[in-house]
GROMACS .gro file of N, CA and C in nm:
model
  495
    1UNK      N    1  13.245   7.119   6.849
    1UNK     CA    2  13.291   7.236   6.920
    1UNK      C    3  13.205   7.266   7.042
    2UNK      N    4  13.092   7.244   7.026
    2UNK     CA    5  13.022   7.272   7.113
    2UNK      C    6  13.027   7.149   7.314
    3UNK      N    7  13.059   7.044   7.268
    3UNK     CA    8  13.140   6.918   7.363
    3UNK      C    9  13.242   7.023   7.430
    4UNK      N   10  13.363   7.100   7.392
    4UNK     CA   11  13.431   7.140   7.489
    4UNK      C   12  13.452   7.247   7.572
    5UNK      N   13  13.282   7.367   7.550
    5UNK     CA   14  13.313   7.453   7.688
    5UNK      C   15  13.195   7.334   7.824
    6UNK      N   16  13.149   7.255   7.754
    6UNK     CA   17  13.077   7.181   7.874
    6UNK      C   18  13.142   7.117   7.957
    7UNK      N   19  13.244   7.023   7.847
    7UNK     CA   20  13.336   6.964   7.933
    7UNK      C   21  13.433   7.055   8.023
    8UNK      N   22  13.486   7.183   7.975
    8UNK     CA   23  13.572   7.302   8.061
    8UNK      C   24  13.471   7.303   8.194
    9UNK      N   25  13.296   7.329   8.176
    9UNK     CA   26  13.285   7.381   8.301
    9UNK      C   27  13.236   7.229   8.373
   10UNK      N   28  13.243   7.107   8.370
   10UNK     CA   29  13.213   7.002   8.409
   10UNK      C   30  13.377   6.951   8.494
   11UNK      N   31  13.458   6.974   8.428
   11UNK     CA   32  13.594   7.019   8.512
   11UNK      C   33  13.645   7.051   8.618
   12UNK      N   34  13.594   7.203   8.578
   12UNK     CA   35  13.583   7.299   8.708
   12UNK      C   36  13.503   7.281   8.831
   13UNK      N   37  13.417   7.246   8.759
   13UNK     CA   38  13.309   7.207   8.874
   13UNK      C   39  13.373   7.059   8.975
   14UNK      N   40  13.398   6.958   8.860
   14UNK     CA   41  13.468   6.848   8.984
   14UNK      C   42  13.605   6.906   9.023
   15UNK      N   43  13.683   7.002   8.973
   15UNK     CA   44  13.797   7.046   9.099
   15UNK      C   45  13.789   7.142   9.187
   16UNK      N   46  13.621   7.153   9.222
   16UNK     CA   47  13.629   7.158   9.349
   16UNK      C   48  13.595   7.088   9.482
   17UNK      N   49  13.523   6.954   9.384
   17UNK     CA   50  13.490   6.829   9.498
   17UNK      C   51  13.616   6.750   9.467
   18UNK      N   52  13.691   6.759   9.390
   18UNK     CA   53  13.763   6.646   9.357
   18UNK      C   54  13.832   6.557   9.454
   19UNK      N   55  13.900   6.637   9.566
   19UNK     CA   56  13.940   6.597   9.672
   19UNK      C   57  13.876   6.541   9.812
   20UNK      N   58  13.661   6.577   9.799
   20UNK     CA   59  13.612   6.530   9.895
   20UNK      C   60  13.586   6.371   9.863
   21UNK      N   61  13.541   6.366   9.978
   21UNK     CA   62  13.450   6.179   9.955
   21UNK      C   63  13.311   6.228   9.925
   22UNK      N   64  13.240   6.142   9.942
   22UNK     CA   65  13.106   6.169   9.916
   22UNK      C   66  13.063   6.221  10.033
   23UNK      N   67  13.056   6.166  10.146
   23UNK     CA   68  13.013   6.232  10.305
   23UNK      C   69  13.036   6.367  10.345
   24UNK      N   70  13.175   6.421  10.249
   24UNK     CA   71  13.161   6.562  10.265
   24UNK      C   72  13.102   6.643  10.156
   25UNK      N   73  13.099   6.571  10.044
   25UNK     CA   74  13.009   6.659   9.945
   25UNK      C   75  12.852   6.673  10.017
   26UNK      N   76  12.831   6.583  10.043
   26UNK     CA   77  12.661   6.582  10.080
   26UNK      C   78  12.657   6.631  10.227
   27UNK      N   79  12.744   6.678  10.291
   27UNK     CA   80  12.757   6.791  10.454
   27UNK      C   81  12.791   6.909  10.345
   28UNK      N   82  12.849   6.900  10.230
   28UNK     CA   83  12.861   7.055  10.218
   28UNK      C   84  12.750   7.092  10.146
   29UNK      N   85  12.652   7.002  10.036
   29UNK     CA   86  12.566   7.027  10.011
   29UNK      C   87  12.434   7.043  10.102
   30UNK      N   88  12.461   6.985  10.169
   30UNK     CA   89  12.310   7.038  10.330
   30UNK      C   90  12.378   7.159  10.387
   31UNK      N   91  12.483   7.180  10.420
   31UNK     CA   92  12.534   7.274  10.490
   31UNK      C   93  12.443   7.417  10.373
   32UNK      N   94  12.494   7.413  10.277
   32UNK     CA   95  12.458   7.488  10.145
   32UNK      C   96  12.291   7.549  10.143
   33UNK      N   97  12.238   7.413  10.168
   33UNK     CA   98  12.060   7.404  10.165
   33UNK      C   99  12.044   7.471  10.242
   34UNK      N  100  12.092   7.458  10.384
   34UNK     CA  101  12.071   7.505  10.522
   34UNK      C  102  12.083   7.612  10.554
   35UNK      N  103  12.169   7.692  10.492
   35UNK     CA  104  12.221   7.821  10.459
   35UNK      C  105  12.109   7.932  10.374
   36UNK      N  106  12.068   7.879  10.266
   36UNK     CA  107  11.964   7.932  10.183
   36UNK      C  108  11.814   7.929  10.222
   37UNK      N  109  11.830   7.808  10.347
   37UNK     CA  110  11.676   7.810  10.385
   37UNK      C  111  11.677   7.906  10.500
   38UNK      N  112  11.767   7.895  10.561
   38UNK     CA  113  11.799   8.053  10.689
   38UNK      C  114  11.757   8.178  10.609
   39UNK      N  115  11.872   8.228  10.512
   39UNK     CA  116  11.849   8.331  10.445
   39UNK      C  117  11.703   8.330  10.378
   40UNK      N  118  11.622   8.237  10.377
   40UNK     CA  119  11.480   8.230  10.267
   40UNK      C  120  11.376   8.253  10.434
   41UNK      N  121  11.377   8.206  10.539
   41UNK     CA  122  11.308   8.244  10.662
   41UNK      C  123  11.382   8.363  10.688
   42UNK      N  124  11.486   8.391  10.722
   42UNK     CA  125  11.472   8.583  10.744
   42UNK      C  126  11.447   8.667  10.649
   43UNK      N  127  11.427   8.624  10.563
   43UNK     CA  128  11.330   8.725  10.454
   43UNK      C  129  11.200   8.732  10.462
   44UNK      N  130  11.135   8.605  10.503
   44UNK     CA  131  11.006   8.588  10.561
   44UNK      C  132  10.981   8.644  10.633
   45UNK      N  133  11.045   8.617  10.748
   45UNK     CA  134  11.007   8.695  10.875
   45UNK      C  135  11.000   8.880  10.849
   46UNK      N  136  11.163   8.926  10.800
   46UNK     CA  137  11.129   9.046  10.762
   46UNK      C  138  10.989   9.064  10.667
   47UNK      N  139  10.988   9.061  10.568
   47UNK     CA  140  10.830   9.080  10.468
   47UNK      C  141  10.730   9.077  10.624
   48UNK      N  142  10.721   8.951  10.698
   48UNK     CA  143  10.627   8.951  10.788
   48UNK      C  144  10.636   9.073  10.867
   49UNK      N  145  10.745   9.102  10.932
   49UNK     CA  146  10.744   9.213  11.028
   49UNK      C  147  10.718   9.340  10.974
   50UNK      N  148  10.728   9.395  10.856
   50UNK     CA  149  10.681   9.469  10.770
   50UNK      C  150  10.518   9.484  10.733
   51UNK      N  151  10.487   9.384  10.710
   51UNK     CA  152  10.323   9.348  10.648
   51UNK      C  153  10.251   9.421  10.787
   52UNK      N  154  10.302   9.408  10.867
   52UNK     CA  155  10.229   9.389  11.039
   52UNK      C  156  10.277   9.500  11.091
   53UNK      N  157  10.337   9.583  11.059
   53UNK     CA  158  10.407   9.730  11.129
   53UNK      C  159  10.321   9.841  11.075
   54UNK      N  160  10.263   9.906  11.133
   54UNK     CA  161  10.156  10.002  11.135
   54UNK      C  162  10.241  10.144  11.084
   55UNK      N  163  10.359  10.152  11.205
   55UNK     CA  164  10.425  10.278  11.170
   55UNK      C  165  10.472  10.262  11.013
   56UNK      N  166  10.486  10.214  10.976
   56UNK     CA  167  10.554  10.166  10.814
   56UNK      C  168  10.462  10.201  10.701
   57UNK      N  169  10.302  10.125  10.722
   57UNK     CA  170  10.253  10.161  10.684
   57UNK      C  171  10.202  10.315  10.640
   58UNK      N  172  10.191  10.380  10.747
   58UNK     CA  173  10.123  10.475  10.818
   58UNK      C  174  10.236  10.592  10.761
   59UNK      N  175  10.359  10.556  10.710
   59UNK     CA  176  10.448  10.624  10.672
   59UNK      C  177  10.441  10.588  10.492
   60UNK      N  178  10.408  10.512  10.446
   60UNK     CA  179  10.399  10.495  10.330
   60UNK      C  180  10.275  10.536  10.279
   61UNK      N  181  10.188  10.542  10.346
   61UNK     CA  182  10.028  10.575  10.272
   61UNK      C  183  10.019  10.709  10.357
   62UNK      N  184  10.120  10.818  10.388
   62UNK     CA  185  10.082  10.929  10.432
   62UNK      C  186  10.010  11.034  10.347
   63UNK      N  187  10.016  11.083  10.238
   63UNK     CA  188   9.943  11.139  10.173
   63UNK      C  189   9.817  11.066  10.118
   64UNK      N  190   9.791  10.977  10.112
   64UNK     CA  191   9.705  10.919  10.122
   64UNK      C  192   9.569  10.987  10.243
   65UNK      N  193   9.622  10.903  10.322
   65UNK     CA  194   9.594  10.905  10.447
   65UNK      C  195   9.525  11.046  10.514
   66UNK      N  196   9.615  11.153  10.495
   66UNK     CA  197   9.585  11.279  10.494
   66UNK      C  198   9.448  11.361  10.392
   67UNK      N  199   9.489  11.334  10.269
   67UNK     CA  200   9.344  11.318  10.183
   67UNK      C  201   9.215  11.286  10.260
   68UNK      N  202   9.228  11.134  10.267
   68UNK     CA  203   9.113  11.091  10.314
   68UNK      C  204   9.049  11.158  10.447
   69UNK      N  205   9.184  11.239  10.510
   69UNK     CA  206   9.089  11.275  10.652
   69UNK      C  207   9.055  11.398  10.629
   70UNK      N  208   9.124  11.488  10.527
   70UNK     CA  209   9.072  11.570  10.513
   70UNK      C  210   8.919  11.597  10.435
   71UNK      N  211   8.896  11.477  10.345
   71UNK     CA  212   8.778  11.492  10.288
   71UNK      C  213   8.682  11.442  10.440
   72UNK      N  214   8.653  11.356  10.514
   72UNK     CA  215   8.632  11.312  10.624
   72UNK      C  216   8.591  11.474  10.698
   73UNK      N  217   8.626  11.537  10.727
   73UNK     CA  218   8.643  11.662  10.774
   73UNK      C  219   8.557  11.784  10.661
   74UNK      N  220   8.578  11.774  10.571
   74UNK     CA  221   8.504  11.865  10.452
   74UNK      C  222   8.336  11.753  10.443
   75UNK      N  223   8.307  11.652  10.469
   75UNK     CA  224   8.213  11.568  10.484
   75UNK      C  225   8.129  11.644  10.612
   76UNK      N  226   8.238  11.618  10.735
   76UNK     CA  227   8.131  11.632  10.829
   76UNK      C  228   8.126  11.760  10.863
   77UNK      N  229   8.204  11.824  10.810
   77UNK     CA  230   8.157  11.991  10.812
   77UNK      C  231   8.018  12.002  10.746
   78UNK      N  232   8.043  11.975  10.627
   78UNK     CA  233   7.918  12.025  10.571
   78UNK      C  234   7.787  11.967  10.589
   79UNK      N  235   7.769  11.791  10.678
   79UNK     CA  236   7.661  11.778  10.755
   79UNK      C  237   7.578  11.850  10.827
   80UNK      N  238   7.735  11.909  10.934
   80UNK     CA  239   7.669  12.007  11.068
   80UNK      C  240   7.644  12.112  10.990
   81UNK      N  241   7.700  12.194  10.872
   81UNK     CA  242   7.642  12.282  10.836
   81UNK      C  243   7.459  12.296  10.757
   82UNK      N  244   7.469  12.120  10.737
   82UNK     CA  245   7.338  12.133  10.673
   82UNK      C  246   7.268  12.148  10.791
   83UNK      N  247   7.279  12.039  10.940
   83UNK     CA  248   7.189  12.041  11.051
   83UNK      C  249   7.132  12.155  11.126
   84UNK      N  250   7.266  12.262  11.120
   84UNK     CA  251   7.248  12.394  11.201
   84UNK      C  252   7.164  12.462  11.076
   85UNK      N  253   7.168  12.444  10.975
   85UNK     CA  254   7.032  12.536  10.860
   85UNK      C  255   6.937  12.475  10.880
   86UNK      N  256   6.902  12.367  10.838
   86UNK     CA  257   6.776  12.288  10.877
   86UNK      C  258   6.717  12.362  10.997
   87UNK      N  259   6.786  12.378  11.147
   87UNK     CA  260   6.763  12.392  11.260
   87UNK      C  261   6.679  12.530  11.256
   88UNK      N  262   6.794  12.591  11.192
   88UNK     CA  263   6.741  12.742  11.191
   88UNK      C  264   6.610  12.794  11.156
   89UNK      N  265   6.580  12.698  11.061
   89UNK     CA  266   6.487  12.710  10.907
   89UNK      C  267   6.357  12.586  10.925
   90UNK      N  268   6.366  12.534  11.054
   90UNK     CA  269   6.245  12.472  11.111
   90UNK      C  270   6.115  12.519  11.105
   91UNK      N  271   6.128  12.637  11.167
   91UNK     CA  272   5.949  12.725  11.180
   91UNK      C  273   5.905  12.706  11.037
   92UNK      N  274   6.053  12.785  10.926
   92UNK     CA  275   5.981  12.826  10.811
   92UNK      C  276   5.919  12.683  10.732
   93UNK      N  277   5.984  12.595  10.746
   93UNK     CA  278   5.949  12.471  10.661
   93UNK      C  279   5.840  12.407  10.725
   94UNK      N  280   5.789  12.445  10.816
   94UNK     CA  281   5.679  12.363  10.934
   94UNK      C  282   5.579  12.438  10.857
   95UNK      N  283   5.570  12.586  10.872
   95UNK     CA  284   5.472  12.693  10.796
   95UNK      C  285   5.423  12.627  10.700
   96UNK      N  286   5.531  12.623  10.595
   96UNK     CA  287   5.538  12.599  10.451
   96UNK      C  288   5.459  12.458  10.398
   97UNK      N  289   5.508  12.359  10.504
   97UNK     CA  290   5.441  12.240  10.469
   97UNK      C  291   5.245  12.208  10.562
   98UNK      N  292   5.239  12.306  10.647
   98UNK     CA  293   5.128  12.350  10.701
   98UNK      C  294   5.019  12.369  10.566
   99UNK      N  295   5.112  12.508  10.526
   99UNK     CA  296   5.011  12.602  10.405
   99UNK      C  297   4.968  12.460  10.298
  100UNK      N  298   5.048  12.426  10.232
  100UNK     CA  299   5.064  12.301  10.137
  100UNK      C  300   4.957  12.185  10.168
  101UNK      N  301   4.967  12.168  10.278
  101UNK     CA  302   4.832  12.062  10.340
  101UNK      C  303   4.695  12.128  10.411
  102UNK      N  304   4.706  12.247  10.383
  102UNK     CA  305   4.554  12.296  10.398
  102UNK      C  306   4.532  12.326  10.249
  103UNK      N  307   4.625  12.370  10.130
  103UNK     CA  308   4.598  12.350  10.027
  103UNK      C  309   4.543  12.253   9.939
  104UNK      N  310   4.583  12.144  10.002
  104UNK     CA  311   4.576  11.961   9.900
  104UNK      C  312   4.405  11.914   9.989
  105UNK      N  313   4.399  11.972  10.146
  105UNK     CA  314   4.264  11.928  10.196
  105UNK      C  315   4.193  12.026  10.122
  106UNK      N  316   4.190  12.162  10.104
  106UNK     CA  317   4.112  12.214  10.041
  106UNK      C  318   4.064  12.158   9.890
  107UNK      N  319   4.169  12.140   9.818
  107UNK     CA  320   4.171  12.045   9.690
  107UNK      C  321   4.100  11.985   9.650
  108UNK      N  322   4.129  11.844   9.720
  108UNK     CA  323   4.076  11.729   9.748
  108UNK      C  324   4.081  11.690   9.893
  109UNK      N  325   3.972  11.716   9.988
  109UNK     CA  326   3.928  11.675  10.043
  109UNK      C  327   3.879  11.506  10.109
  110UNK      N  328   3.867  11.438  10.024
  110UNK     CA  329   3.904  11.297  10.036
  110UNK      C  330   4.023  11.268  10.042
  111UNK      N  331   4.093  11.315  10.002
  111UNK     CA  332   4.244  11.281  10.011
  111UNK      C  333   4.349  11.388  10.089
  112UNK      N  334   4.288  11.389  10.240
  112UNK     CA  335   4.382  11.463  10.376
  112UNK      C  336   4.517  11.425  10.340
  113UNK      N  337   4.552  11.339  10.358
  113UNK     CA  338   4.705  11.276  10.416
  113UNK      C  339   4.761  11.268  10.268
  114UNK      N  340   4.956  11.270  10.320
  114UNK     CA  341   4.992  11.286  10.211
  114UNK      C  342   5.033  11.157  10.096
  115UNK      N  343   5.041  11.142   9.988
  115UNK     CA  344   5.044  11.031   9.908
  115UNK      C  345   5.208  11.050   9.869
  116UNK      N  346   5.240  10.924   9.788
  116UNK     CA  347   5.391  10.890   9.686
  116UNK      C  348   5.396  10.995   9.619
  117UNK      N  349   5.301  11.030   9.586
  117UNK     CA  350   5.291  11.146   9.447
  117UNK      C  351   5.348  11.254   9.485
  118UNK      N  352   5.386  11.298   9.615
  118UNK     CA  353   5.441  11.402   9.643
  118UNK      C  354   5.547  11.385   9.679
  119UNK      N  355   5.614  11.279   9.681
  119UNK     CA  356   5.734  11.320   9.724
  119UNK      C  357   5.839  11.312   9.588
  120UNK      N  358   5.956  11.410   9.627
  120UNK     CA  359   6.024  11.414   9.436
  120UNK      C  360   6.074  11.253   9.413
  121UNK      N  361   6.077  11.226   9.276
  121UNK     CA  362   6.147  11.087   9.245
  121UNK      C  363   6.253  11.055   9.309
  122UNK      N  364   6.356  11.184   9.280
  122UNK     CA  365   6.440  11.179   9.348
  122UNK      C  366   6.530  11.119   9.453
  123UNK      N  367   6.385  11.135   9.529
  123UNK     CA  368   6.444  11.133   9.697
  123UNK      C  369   6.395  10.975   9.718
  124UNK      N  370   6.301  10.948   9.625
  124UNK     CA  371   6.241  10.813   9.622
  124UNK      C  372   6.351  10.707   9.574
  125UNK      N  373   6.409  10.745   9.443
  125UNK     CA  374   6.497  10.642   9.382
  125UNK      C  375   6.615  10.616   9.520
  126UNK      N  376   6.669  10.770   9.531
  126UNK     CA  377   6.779  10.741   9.630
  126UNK      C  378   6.774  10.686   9.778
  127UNK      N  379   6.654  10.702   9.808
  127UNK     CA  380   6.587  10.594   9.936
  127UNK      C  381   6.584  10.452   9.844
  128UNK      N  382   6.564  10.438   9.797
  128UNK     CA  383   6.541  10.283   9.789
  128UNK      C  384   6.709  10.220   9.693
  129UNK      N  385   6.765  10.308   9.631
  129UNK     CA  386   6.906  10.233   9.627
  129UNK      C  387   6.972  10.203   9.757
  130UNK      N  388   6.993  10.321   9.837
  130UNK     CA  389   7.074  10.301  10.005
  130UNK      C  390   7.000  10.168  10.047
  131UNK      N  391   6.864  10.156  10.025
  131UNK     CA  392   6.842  10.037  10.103
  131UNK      C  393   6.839   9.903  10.033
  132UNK      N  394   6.891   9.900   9.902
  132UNK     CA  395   6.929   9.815   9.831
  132UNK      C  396   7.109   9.788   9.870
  133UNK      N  397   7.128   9.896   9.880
  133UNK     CA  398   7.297   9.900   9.883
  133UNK      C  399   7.336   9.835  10.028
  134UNK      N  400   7.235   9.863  10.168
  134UNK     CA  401   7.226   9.812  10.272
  134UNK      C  402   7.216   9.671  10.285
  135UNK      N  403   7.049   9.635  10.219
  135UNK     CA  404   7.018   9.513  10.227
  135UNK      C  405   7.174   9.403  10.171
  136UNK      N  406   7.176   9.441  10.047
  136UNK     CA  407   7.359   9.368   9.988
  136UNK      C  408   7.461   9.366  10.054
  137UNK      N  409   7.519   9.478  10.134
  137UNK     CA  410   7.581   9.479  10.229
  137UNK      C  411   7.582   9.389  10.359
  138UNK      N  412   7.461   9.395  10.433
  138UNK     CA  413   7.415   9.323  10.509
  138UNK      C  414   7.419   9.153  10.489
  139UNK      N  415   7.379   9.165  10.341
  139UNK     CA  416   7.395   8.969  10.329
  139UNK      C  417   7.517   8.937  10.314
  140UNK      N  418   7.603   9.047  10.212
  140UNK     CA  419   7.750   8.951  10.247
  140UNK      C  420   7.821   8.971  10.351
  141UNK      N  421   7.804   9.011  10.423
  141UNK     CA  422   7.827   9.033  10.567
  141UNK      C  423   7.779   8.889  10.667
  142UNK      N  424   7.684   8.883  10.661
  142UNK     CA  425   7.620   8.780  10.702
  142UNK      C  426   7.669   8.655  10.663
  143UNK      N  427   7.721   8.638  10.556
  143UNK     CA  428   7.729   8.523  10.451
  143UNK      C  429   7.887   8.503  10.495
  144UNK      N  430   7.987   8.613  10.483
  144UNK     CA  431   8.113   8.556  10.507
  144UNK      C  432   8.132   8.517  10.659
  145UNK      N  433   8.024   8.588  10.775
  145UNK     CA  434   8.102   8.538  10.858
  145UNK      C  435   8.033   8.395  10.921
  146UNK      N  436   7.923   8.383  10.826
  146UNK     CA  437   7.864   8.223  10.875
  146UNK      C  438   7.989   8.120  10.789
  147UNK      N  439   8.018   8.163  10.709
  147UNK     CA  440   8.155   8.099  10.626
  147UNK      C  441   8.276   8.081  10.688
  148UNK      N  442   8.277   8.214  10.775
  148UNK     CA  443   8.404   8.168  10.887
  148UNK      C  444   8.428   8.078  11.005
  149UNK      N  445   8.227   8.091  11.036
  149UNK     CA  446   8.190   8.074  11.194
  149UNK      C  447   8.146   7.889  11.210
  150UNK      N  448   8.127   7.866  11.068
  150UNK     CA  449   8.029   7.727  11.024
  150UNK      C  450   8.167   7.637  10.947
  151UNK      N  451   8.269   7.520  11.052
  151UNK     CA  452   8.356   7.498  10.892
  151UNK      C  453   8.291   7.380  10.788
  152UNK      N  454   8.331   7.407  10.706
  152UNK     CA  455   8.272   7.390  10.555
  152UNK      C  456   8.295   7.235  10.548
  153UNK      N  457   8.170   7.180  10.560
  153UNK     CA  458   8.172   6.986  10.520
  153UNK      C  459   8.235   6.926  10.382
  154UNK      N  460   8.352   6.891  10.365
  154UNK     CA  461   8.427   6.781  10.275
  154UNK      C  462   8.367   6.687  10.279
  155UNK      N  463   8.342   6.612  10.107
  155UNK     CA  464   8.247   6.478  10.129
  155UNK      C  465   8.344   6.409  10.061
  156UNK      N  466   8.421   6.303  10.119
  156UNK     CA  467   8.502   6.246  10.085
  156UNK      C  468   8.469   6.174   9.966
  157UNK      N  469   8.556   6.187   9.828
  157UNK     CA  470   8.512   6.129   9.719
  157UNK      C  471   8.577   5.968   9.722
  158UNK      N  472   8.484   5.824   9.685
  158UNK     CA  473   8.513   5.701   9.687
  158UNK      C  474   8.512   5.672   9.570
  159UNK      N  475   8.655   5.606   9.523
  159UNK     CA  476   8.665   5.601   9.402
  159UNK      C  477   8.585   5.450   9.324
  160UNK      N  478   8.584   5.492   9.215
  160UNK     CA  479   8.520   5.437   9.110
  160UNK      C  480   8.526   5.250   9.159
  161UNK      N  481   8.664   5.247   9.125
  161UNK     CA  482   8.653   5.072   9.156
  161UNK      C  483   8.645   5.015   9.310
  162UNK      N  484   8.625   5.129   9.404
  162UNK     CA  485   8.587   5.065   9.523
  162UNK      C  486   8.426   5.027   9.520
  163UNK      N  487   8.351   5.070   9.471
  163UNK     CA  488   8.194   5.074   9.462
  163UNK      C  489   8.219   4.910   9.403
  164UNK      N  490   8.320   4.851   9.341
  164UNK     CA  491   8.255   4.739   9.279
  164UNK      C  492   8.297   4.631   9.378
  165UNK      N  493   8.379   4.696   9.442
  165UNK     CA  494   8.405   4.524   9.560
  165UNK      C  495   8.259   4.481   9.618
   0.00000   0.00000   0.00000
């Protein structure tokens, strides 16, 4: 039972070449190819012209986009707001760190200038990650574009039974 829906669609299928020769089956089969490879490059091209269109983008990642500038904006606000306090608050912290170092010379006296010990961990750990996070930055930076800039030597592999001629 199973022999006669194959043979039904093996049928069908030759009545619709039945009447060509071979020269037109194989023009209608390129014609066919030729057709699908058109339609398979303007899909390409579209996807391409898409990938590469800014406005498109720029319309799809809009809330996005907006976020980010608004945090961008809540960022550098609150820089200038730290700079203009700082600014303000100069004399007093000049005073302050004045009093503090006639305190530590009074102290200890051998020891004028200021040491590690004073400054908070804090500010220590997070200075030296940024410049960990820099230094890393910096090398793969360095590294991909000597990778781009340098092209990369192929050592042609010689096979096994040529070594024995």
């Amino acid at each position: 039972m199973s022999q006669a829906p194959e043979s039904d669609l093996q049928i069908a299928d030759h009545a619709i070449t039945r009447r060509m020769g071979d020269r037109e089956q194989v023009e209608q089969t390129a014609d066919r190819i030729r057709d699908e490879l058109l339609l398979t490059l303007e899909e390409l091209d579209r996807r391409r012209h898409r990938a590469t269109d800014v406005r498109y983008h720029l319309n799809q990642n809009r809330d996005l986009l907006v976020t980010v500038g608004a945090a961008a904006l809540v960022v550098v606000g609150a820089g200038v707001g730290f700079a203009i306090y700082r600014a303000r608050h100069h004399d007093d912290r000049v005073r302050r760190q004045r009093r503090q170092a006639l305190s530590r010379a009074w102290e200890h006296p051998e020891r004028v200038a200021t040491s590690v010990e004073d400054k908070p961990l804090g500010a220590e750990l997070g200075r030296k990650l940024v410049m960990i996070f820099a230094t890393t930055l910096a090398t793969a930076v360095a590294r991909n574009s000597m990778q781009s800039l340098v092209p990369s030597r192929t050592i042609a592999k010689v096979p096994a039974d040529a070594d024995k001629k």
